[in-house]
XYZ file of C-alpha atoms in Angstrom:
320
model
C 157.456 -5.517 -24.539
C 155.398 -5.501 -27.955
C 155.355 -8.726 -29.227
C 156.029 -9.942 -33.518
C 152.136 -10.275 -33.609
C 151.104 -6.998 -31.650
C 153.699 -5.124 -34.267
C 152.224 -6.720 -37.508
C 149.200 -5.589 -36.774
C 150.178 -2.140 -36.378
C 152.539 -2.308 -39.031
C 149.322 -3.209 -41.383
C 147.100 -0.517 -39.968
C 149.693 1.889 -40.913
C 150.186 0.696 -43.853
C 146.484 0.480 -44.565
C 145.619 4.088 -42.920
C 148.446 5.689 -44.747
C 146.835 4.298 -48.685
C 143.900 5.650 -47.148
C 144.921 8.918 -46.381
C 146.036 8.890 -50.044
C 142.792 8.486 -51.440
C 141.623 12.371 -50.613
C 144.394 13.990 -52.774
C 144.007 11.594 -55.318
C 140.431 12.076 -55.690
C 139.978 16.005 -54.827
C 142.633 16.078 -58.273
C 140.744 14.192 -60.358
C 137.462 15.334 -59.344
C 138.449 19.078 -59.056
C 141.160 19.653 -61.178
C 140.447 16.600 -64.201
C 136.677 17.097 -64.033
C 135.604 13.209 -63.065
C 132.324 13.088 -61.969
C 132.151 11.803 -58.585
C 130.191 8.303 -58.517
C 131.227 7.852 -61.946
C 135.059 7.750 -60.403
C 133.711 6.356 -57.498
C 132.129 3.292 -59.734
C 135.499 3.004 -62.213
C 138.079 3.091 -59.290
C 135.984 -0.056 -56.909
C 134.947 -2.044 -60.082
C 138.186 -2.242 -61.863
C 140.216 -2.627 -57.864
C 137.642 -5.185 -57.252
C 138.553 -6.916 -60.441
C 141.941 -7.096 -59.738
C 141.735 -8.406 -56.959
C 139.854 -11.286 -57.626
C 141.821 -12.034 -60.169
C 144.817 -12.319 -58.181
C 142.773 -14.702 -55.675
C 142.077 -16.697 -58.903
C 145.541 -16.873 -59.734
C 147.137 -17.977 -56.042
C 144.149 -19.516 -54.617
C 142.353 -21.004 -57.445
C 138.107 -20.903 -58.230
C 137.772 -22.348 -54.409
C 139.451 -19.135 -53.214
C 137.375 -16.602 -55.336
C 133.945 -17.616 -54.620
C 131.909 -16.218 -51.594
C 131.013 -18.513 -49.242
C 129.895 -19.345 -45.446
C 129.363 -22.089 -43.602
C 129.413 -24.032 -47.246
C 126.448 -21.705 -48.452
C 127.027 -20.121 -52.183
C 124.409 -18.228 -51.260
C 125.213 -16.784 -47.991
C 128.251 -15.988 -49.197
C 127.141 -13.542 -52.267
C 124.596 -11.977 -49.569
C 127.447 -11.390 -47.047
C 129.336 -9.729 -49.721
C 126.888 -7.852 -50.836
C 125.731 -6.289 -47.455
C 129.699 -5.311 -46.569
C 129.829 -4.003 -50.224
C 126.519 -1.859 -49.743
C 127.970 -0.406 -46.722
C 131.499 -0.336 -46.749
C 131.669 0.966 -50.742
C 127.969 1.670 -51.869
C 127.309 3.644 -48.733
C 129.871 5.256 -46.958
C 131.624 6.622 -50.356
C 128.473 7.491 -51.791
C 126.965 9.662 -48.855
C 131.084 10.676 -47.862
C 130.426 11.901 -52.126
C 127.395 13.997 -51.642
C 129.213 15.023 -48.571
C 132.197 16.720 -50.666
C 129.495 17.932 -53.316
C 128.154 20.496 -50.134
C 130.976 20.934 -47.319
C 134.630 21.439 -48.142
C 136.911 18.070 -47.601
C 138.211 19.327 -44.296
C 135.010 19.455 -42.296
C 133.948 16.157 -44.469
C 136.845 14.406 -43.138
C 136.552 15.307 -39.416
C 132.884 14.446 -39.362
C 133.308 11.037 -41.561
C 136.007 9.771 -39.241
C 133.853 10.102 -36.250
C 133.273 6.966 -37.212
C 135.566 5.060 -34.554
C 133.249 6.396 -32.196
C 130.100 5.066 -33.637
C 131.769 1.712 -33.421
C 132.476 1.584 -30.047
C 128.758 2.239 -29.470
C 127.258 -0.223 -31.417
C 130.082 -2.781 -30.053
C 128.555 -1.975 -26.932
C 125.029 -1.935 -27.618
C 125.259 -5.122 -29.330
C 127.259 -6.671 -26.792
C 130.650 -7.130 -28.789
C 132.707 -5.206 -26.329
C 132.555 -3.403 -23.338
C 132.526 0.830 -23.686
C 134.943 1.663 -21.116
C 136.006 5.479 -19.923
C 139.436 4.717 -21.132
C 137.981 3.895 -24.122
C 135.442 6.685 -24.238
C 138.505 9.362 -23.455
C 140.197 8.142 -25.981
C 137.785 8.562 -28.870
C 137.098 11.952 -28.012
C 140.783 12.632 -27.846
C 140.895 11.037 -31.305
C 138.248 13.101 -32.553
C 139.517 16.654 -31.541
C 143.149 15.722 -32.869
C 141.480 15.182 -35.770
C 139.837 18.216 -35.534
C 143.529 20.328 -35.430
C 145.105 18.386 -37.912
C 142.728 19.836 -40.341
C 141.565 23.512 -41.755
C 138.053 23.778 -40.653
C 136.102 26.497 -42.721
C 133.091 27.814 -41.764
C 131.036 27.110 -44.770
C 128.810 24.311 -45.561
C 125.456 22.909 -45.522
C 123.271 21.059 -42.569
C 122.404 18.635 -45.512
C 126.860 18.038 -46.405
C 127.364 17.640 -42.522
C 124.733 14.482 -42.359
C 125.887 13.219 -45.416
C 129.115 12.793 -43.910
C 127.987 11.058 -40.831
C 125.734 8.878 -42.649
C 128.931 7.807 -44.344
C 130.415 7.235 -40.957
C 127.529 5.396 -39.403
C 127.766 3.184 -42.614
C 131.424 2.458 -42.359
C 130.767 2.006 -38.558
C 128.080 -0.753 -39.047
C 130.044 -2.620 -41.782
C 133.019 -2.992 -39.384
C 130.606 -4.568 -36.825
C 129.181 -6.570 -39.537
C 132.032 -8.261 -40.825
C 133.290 -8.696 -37.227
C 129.913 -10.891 -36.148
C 128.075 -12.419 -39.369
C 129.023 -10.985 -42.357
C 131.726 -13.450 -42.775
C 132.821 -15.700 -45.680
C 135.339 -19.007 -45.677
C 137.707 -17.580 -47.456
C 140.423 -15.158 -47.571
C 140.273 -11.210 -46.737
C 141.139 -10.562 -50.149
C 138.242 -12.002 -51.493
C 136.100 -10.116 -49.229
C 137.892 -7.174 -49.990
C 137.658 -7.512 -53.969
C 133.835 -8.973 -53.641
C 132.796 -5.602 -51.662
C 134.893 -3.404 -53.706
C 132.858 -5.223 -56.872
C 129.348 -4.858 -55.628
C 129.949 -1.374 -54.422
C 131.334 -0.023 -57.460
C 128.796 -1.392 -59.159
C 125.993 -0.006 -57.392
C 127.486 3.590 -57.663
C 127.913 2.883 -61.243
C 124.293 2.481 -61.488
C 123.694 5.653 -59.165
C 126.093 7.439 -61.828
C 124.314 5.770 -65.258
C 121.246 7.397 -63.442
C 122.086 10.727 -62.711
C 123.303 10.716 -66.661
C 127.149 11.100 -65.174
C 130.128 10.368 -68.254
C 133.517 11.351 -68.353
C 135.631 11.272 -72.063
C 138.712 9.447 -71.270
C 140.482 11.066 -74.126
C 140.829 14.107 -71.737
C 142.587 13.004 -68.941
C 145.779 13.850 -68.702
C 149.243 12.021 -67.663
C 149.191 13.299 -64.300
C 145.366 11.888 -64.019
C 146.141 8.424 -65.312
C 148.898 8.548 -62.439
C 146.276 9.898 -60.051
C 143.753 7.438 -61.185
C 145.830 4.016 -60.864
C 147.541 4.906 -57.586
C 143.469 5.749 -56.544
C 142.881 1.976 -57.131
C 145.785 0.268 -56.818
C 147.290 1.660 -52.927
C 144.378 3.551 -52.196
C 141.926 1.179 -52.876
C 143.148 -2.692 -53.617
C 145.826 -1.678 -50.726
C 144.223 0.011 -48.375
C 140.829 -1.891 -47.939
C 142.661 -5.617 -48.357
C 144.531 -4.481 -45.661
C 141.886 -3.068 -43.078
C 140.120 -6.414 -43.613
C 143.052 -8.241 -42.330
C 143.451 -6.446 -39.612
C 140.011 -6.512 -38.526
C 139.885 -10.290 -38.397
C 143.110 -9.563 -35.963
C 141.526 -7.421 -33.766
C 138.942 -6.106 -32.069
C 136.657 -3.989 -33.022
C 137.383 -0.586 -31.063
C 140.870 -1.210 -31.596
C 141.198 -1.132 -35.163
C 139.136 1.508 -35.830
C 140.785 3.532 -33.493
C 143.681 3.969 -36.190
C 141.165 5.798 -38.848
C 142.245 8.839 -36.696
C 145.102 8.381 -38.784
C 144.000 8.940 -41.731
C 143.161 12.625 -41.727
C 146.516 13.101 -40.842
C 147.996 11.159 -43.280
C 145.705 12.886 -46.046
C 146.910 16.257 -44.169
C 150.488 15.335 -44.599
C 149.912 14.264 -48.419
C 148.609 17.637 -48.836
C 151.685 19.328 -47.072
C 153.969 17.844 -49.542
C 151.896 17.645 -52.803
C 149.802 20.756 -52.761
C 152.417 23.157 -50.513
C 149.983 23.666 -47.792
C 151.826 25.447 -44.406
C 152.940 22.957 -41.753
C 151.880 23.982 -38.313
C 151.936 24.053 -34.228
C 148.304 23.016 -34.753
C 149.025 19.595 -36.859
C 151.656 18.635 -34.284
C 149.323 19.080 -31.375
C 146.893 17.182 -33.329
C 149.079 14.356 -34.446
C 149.798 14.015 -30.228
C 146.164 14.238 -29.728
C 145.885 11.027 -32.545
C 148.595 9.141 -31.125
C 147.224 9.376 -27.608
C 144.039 8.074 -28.309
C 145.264 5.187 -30.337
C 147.280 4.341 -26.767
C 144.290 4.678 -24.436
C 142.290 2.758 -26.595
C 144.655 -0.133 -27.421
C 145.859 -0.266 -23.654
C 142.178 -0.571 -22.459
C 141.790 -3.681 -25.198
C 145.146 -5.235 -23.789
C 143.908 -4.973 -20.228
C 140.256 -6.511 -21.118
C 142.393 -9.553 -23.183
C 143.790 -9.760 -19.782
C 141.234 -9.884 -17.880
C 139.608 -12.696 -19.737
C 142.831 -15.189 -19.720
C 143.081 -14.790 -15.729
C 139.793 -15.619 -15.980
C 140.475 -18.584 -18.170
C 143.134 -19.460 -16.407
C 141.203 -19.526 -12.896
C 138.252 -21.645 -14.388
C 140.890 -24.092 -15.112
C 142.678 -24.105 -12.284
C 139.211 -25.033 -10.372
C 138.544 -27.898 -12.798
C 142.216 -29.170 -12.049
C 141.460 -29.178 -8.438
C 137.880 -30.784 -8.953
C-alpha cells in the first residue's frame, strides 16, 4: 500500500514534470512564432522567476530565509548557489538553446532527457547509489518511450546532437550536486530562486554579448500570456518543485520522472498546436510509466535492504 509520504512525492513530481513539459510550447511560440531571441528569453524568463521567488521567501521567511548559506558560511552559500545555477540554468538551457538553434525540438528533447541515465552513472561512480539491472532496464525503457512519444526527423547537425547532451550531462551533475554538497540551510525555494538568479544572469550576459535585443512593444497578447506562464508554472513552479523533491528522494528515483516530461510537452502540443494523437504515443507513454516502476521498485527494495540491516545491527547490540 502507498503510503501519504510515498504519494506526495509523486504528486510533486507530477506536478513539477507536467510545468516542465510546458516550458517547450511556451518557448518554441515565443521564440518561433514572436521572434525572442533565445538567451535573451532565456535570461528575462530565470531573472525575473528568480526574483519572484526570493521575494516571496522575503515575505514568509524573512532576510534569514533569503540569504544563501551552509554550515553558517555566507560565503559557501553564494558559491553553492552559484555552481547549481551554472549548471542547472546557465548550462543545461544554454547548450539545450544552441541545441534547438541546429536540431529540431523533437530529437533535442529525446537526447536532453537522457539525462536520468547520466545520473544513475555518476550516482554510481561516485558512490551515491548502487546501479542495479533493474535500474539499468529501466532507464533504457525510459529512454526508448521517450523516443515514441516524440516525431523524430532525420535532420540535424553532429554539433545540435552534443549540444543537447551537454545540456543533459549538466542537468545530470547538478542533481548529484545538490544531492551531496551543493547544499544551503535554508529552504528549496531559496535555492530554487538563487539558481534561477545566477543563471539568468549569466545567459543575460551570453545574450548582451552576442548583441541579442528584443522590442517589447511587439509582442503580442498571446506572447505576454506565453511569456508569464514561461516563468511563473514553467519556471518558479516547476524548478521549486523538483528541488523539493530531490531533497525527498534519491537520486535515480527522481530523475527517473523527467521521462515525463517529453510526454507531457507531447501532449501540450496535441491540444495546443493540433498535432495527430497516436498508437505510437500510447506505447510510449507505457514504455515511460514502466520505467518509472522498475526504477522506483528497485529504490524501495534497496531502502529495504538497509532498515533490515539496521534493524539486525540493533538487535545484536540488544543482545550484547
Amino acid at each position: 500500500m502507498v503510503n501519504r509520504e510515498n504519494l506526495g512525492f509523486i504528486a510533486l513530481l507530477l506536478v513539477a514534470t507536467f510545468c516542465m513539459g510546458s516550458s517547450f510550447p511556451t518557448g518554441k511560440f515565443l521564440i518561433s512564432t514572436e521572434s525572442l531571441p533565445p538567451f535573451f528569453l532565456g535570461g528575462v524568463r530565470f531573472v525575473v522567476a528568480g526574483m519572484i521567488v526570493l521575494a516571496i521567501c522575503r515575505y514568509k521567511y524573512g532576510l534569514a530565509g533569503v540569504i544563501p548559506t551552509f554550515r553558517d558560511s555566507m560565503f559557501f552559500g553564494f558559491l553553492n548557489v552559484t555552481i547549481v545555477g551554472i549548471l542547472q540554468t546557465a548550462a543545461a538551457m544554454g547548450f539545450l538553446n544552441l541545441a534547438l538553434m541546429r536540431i529540431d525540438s523533437a530529437l533535442a528533447s529525446v537526447l536532453f532527457f537522457t539525462n536520468p541515465l547520466w545520473v544513475l552513472i555518476l550516482a554510481h561512480f561516485t558512490k551515491m547509489e548502487k546501479m542495479t539491472m533493474k535500474r539499468l532496464i529501466g532507464l533504457l525503457l525510459g529512454i526508448f518511450g521517450v523516443i515514441l512519444c516524440l516525431k523524430l526527423g532525420k535532420g540535424g547537425s553532429y554539433l545540435g546532437m552534443m549540444f543537447a547532451l551537454l545540456g543533459a550531462l549538466s542537468w545530470a551533475l547538478c542533481t548529484i550536486s545538490v544531492r551531496s554538497f551543493c547544499r544551503i540551510d535554508s529552504t528549496p525555494f531559496s535555492l530554487a530562486g538563487w539558481q534561477m538568479l545566477m543563471g539568468g544572469f549569466i545567459l543575460s550576459v551570453i545574450s548582451l554579448s552576442s548583441s541579442e535585443s528584443y522590442d517589447w512593444a511587439q509582442l503580442s497578447g498571446l506572447g505576454w500570456f506565453n511569456l508569464i506562464w514561461l516563468i511563473i508554472p514553467a519556471s518558479i513552479g516547476s524548478f521549486s518543485l523538483w528541488f523539493m523533491a530531490l531533497q525527498k528522494g534519491g537520486v535515480s528515483q527522481t530523475s527517473s520522472f523527467l521521462f515525463l516530461v517529453p510526454m507531457f510537452a507531447t501532449v501540450f502540443a496535441i491540444i495546443f498546436l493540433g498535432e495527430a494523437l497516436t498508437l505510437k504515443f500510447f506505447l510510449g507513454c507505457l514504455f515511460i510509466f514502466l520505467a518509472i516502476y522498475l526504477v522506483n521498485q528497485s529504490s524501495k527494495s534497496r531502502q529495504k535492504e538497509r532498515e533490515n540491516k539496521t534493524s539486525s545491527l540493533i538487535g545484536e547490540m540488544i543482545k550484547d
